[in-house]
Every structure is written in structure tokens, then in C-alpha cells.
Tab-separated table of C-alpha atoms in Angstrom:
chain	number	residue	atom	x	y	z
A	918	UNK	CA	237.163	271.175	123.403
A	919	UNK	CA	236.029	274.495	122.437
A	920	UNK	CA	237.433	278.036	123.114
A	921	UNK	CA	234.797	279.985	124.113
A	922	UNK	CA	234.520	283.944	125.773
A	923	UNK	CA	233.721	283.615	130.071
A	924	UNK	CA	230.728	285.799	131.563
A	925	UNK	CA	231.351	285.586	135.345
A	926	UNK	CA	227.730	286.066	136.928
A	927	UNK	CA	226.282	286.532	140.707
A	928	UNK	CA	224.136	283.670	139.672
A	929	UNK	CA	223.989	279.949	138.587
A	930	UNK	CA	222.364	279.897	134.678
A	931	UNK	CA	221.133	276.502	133.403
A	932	UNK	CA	220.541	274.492	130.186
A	933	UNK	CA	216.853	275.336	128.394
A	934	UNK	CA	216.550	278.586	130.501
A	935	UNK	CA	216.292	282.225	128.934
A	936	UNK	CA	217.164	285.462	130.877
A	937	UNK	CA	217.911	288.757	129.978
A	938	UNK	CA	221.415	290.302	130.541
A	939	UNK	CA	222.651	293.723	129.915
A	940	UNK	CA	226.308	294.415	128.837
A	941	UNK	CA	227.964	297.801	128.947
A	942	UNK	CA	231.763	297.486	129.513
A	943	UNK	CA	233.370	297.373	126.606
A	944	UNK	CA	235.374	293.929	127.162
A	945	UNK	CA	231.458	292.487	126.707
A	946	UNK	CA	230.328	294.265	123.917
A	947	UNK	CA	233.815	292.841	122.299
A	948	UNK	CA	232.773	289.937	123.471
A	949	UNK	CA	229.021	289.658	121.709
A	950	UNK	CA	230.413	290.784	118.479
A	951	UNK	CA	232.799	288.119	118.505
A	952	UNK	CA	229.999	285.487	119.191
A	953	UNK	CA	227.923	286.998	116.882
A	954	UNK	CA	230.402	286.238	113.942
A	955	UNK	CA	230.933	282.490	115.027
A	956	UNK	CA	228.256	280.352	116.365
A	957	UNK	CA	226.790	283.156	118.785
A	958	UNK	CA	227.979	281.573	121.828
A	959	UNK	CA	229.735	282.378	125.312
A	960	UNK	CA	229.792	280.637	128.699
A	961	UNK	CA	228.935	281.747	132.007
A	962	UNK	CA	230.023	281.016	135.164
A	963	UNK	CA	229.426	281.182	139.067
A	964	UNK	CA	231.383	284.109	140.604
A	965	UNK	CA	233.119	282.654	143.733
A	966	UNK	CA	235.555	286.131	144.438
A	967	UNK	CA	235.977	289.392	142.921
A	968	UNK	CA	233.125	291.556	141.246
A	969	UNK	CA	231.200	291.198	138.333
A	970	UNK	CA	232.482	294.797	136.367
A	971	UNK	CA	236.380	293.936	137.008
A	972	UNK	CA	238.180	291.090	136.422
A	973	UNK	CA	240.953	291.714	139.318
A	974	UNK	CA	240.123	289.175	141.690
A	975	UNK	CA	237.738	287.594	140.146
A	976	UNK	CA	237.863	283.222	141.062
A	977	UNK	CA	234.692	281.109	139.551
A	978	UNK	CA	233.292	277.671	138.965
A	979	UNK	CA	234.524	275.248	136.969
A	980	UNK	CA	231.409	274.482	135.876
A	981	UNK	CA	229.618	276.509	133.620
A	982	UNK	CA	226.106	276.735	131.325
A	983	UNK	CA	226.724	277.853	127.716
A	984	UNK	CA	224.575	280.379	126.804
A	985	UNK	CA	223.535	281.065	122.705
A	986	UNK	CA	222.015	284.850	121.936
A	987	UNK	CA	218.857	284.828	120.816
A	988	UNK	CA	218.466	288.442	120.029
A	989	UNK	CA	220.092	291.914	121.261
A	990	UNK	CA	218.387	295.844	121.143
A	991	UNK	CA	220.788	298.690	121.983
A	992	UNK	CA	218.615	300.606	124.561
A	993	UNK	CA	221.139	304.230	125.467
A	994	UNK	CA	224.260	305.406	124.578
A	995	UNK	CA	226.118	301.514	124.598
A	996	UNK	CA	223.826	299.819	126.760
A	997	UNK	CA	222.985	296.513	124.877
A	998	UNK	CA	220.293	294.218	126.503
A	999	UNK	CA	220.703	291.189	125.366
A	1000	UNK	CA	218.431	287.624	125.511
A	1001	UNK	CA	220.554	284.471	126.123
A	1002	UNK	CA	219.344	280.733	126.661
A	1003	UNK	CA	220.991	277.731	127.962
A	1004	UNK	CA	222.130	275.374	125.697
A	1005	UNK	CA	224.058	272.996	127.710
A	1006	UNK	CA	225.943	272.620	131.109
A	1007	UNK	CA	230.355	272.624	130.159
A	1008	UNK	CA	233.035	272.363	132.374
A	1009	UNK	CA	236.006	274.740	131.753
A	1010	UNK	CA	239.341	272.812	131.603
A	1011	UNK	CA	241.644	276.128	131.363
A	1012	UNK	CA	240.739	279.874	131.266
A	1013	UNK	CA	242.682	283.446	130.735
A	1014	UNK	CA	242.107	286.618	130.752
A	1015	UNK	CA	242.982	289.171	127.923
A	1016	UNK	CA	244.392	292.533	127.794
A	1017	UNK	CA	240.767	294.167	128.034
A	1018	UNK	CA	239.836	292.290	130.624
A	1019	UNK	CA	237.881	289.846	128.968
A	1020	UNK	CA	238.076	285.894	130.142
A	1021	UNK	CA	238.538	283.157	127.493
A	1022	UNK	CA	238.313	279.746	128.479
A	1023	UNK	CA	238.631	276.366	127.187
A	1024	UNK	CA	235.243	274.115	127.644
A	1025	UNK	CA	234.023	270.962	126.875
A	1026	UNK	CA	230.308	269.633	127.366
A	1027	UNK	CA	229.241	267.838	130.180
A	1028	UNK	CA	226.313	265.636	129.314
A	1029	UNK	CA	224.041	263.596	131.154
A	1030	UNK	CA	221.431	261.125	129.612
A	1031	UNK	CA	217.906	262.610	129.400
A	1032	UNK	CA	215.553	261.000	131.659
A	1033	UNK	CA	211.725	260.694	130.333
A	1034	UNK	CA	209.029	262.591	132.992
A	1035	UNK	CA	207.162	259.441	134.702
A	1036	UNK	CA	204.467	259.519	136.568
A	1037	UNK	CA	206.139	259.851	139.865
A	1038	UNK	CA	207.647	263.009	138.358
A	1039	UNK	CA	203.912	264.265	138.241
A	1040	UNK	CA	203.745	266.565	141.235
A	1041	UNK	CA	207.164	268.507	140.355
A	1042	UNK	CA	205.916	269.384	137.203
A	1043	UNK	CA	202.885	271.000	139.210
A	1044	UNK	CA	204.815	272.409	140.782
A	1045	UNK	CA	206.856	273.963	137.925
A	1046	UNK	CA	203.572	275.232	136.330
A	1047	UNK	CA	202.482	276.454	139.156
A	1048	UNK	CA	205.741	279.039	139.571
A	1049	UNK	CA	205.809	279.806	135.986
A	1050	UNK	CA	201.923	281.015	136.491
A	1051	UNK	CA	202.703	283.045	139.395
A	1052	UNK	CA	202.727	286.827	137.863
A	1053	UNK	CA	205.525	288.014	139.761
A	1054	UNK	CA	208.213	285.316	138.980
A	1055	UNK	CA	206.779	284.976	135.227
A	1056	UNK	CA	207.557	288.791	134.824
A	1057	UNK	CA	210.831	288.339	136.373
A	1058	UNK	CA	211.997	285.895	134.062
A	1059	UNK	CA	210.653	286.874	130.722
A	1060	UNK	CA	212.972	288.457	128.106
A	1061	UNK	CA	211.552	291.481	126.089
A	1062	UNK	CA	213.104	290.642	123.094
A	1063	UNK	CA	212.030	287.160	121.375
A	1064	UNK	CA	211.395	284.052	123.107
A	1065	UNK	CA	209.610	283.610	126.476
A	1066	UNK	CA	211.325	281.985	129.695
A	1067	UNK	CA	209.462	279.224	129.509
A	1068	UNK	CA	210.943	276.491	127.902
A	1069	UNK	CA	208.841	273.028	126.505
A	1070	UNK	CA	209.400	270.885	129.562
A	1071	UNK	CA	209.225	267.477	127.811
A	1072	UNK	CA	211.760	265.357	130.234
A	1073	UNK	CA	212.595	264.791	133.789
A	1074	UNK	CA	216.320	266.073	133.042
A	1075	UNK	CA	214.818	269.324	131.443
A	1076	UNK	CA	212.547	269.860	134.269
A	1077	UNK	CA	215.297	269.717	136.887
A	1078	UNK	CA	217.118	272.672	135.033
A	1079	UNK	CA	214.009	274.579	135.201
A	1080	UNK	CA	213.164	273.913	138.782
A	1081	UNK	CA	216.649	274.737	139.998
A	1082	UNK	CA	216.513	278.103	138.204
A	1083	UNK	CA	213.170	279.284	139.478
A	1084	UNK	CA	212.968	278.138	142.987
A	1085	UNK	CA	214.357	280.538	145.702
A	1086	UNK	CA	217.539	278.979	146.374
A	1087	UNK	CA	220.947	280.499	147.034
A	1088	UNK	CA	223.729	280.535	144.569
A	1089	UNK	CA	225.881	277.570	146.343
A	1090	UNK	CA	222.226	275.489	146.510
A	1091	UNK	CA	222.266	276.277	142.601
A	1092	UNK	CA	225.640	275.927	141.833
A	1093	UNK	CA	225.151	272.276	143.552
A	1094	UNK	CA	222.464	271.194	141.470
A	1095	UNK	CA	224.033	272.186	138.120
A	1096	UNK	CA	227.456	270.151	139.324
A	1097	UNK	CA	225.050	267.336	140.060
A	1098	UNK	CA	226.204	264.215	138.082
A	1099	UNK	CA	222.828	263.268	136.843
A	1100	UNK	CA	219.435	263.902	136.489
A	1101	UNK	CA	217.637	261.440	139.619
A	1102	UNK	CA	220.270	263.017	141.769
A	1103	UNK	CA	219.274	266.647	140.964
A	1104	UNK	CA	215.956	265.419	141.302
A	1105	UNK	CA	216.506	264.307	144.748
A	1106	UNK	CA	218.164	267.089	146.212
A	1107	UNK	CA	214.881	269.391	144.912
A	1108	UNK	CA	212.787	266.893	146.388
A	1109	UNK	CA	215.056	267.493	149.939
A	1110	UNK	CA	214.916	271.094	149.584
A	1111	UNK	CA	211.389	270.691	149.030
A	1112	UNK	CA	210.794	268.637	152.049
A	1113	UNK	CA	212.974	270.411	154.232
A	1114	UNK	CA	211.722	273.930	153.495
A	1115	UNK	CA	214.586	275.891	153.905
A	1116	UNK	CA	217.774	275.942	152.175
A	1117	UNK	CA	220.817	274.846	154.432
């Protein structure tokens, strides 16, 4: 069990994906100095209540994606934009929030075996490539600062993280598929939303 600073988001991050982020509020740039002196680490998690800039109100998931910094640039007058990736899908046990506001939670990792791409897997990986290609969504997800989006895709388990971030689906459809207990079921409810076309 770790103890690890909260990041209540709008929207569902996963394991092996990067984004950008920008933090401005003080009670996160406390927060990226303090990951930045242990293992550069914080956890976010799905906002279910509340906003994302105050902390009254606020109710999330349970489940969570822990999130390492890869790099940081200060772009005007306290505005840090900041590069994050997935490392790993936790579930948060018991969380607090301190004087400034910021949420501190205690998380453990919840781990699935990896599952090897096969050949049946063939036409979702396609279908991957095929999104990551597309201009719009590959400028939409590419951090400025280091590393690209686009993570080595070398297992079924790995592409199912990818394919629920980048397909349009809302936040409850994403928050679904990173509480899913294993990889063939994630699998299977992309291949449902994929048949059905829409995303009840």
C-alpha cells in the first residue's frame, strides 16, 4: 500500500498512455514538487461530483491510473504544463484531503496478467493504427515535451488500454473498461461498442 497525492480529472487515464496536463493552483504545484522528490508519482482519478479547481464536493472513483512525470516546462507566470504517462491501474483503499486542498490517498496496484496479441487480435490493432494515424487525434494526444502518445503496443492487455483511451467513448464507458477485471473482458466490451456503434 502506498500513499500517494489524488488528481481528480473529467476523464478516465490509463496504463501505457501519455497526455499532457497543466497545473496552476497551488495545492498541484505542491503536489508535483512533492513527487518530484520521491519516485515522481501521483494518481488520478474519475471525477463523479464536484469540480475539478475545488475540492468542496468533490466524490471520485475508486479506481484510479497512476501516472509518473515524464517532464514539466513552466510556460507564464505559474502555469506548469506537465507530461504524465500511465504506469499502472490502483485502486484507492482510503483518501483525505489536506489543509490546501490537496487529496492524499492510500493505493495499492491492481494487476491483471498480460495477455500476448494473437491473431484474432489482428483487426483491433488495425484499428489502433489506424486512429493513431489520423492527424487530428494524433495531434490531440501528443505531449510537447518528451515522449510521444504512442506507446509500443506489444500485448493484447496493452492494446486494450490504448483503445479505451482513444476511441470516442464517454467517461462512464471509460471508467468501465479500466474497472474491467481482465484483459478478454475489456476486450469484449470494445469489440460490443464496436459492433454496436454507439455508446449506451
Amino acid at each position: 500500500m502506498q500513499i500517494l497525492p489524488l488528481f481528480p480529472l473529467s476523464v478516465v487515464t490509463f496504463p501505457g498512455v501519455t497526455l499532457p496536463l497543466r497545473l496552476f493552483e497551488p495545492r498541484y504545484l505542491r503536489m508535483l514538487s512533492q513527487v518530484l522528490r520521491g519516485e515522481g508519482c501521483f494518481v488520478s482519478s474519475l471525477l463523479l461530483a464536484g469540480e475539478e479547481a475545488s475540492p468542496n464536493g468533490q466524490r471520485f472513483a475508486a479506481v484510479g491510473c497512476k501516472l509518473k512525470v515524464l517532464d514539466f516546462h513552466e510556460l507564464n507566470e505559474g502555469l506548469l504544463h506537465i507530461s504524465v504517462q500511465g504506469v499502472e491501474r490502483v485502486r484507492l483503499r482510503h483518501w483525505w484531503v489536506e489543509r490546501d486542498g490537496l487529496w492524499m490517498g492510500e493505493v495499492e496496484p491492481w494487476l491483471e496478467p498480460e495477455i500476448p496479441l494473437l491473431e484474432e487480435h489482428q483487426y483491433l490493432y488495425e484499428l489502433w493504427q489506424a486512429l493513431y494515424s489520423h492527424p487530428l487525434l494524433l495531434n490531440a494526444n501528443t505531449a510537447p515535451l518528451s515522449q510521444p502518445a504512442i506507446a509500443q503496443v506489444d500485448s493484447a492487455t496493452m492494446l486494450s488500454w490504448q483503445l479505451s483511451s482513444c476511441l470516442p467513448l464517454s467517461a462512464d464507458s471509460q471508467l468501465g473498461l479500466l474497472s474491467a477485471e481482465c484483459t478478454s473482458t475489456r476486450l469484449n466490451m470494445l469489440h460490443a461498442w464496436l459492433e454496436r456503434g454507439d455508446d449506451e
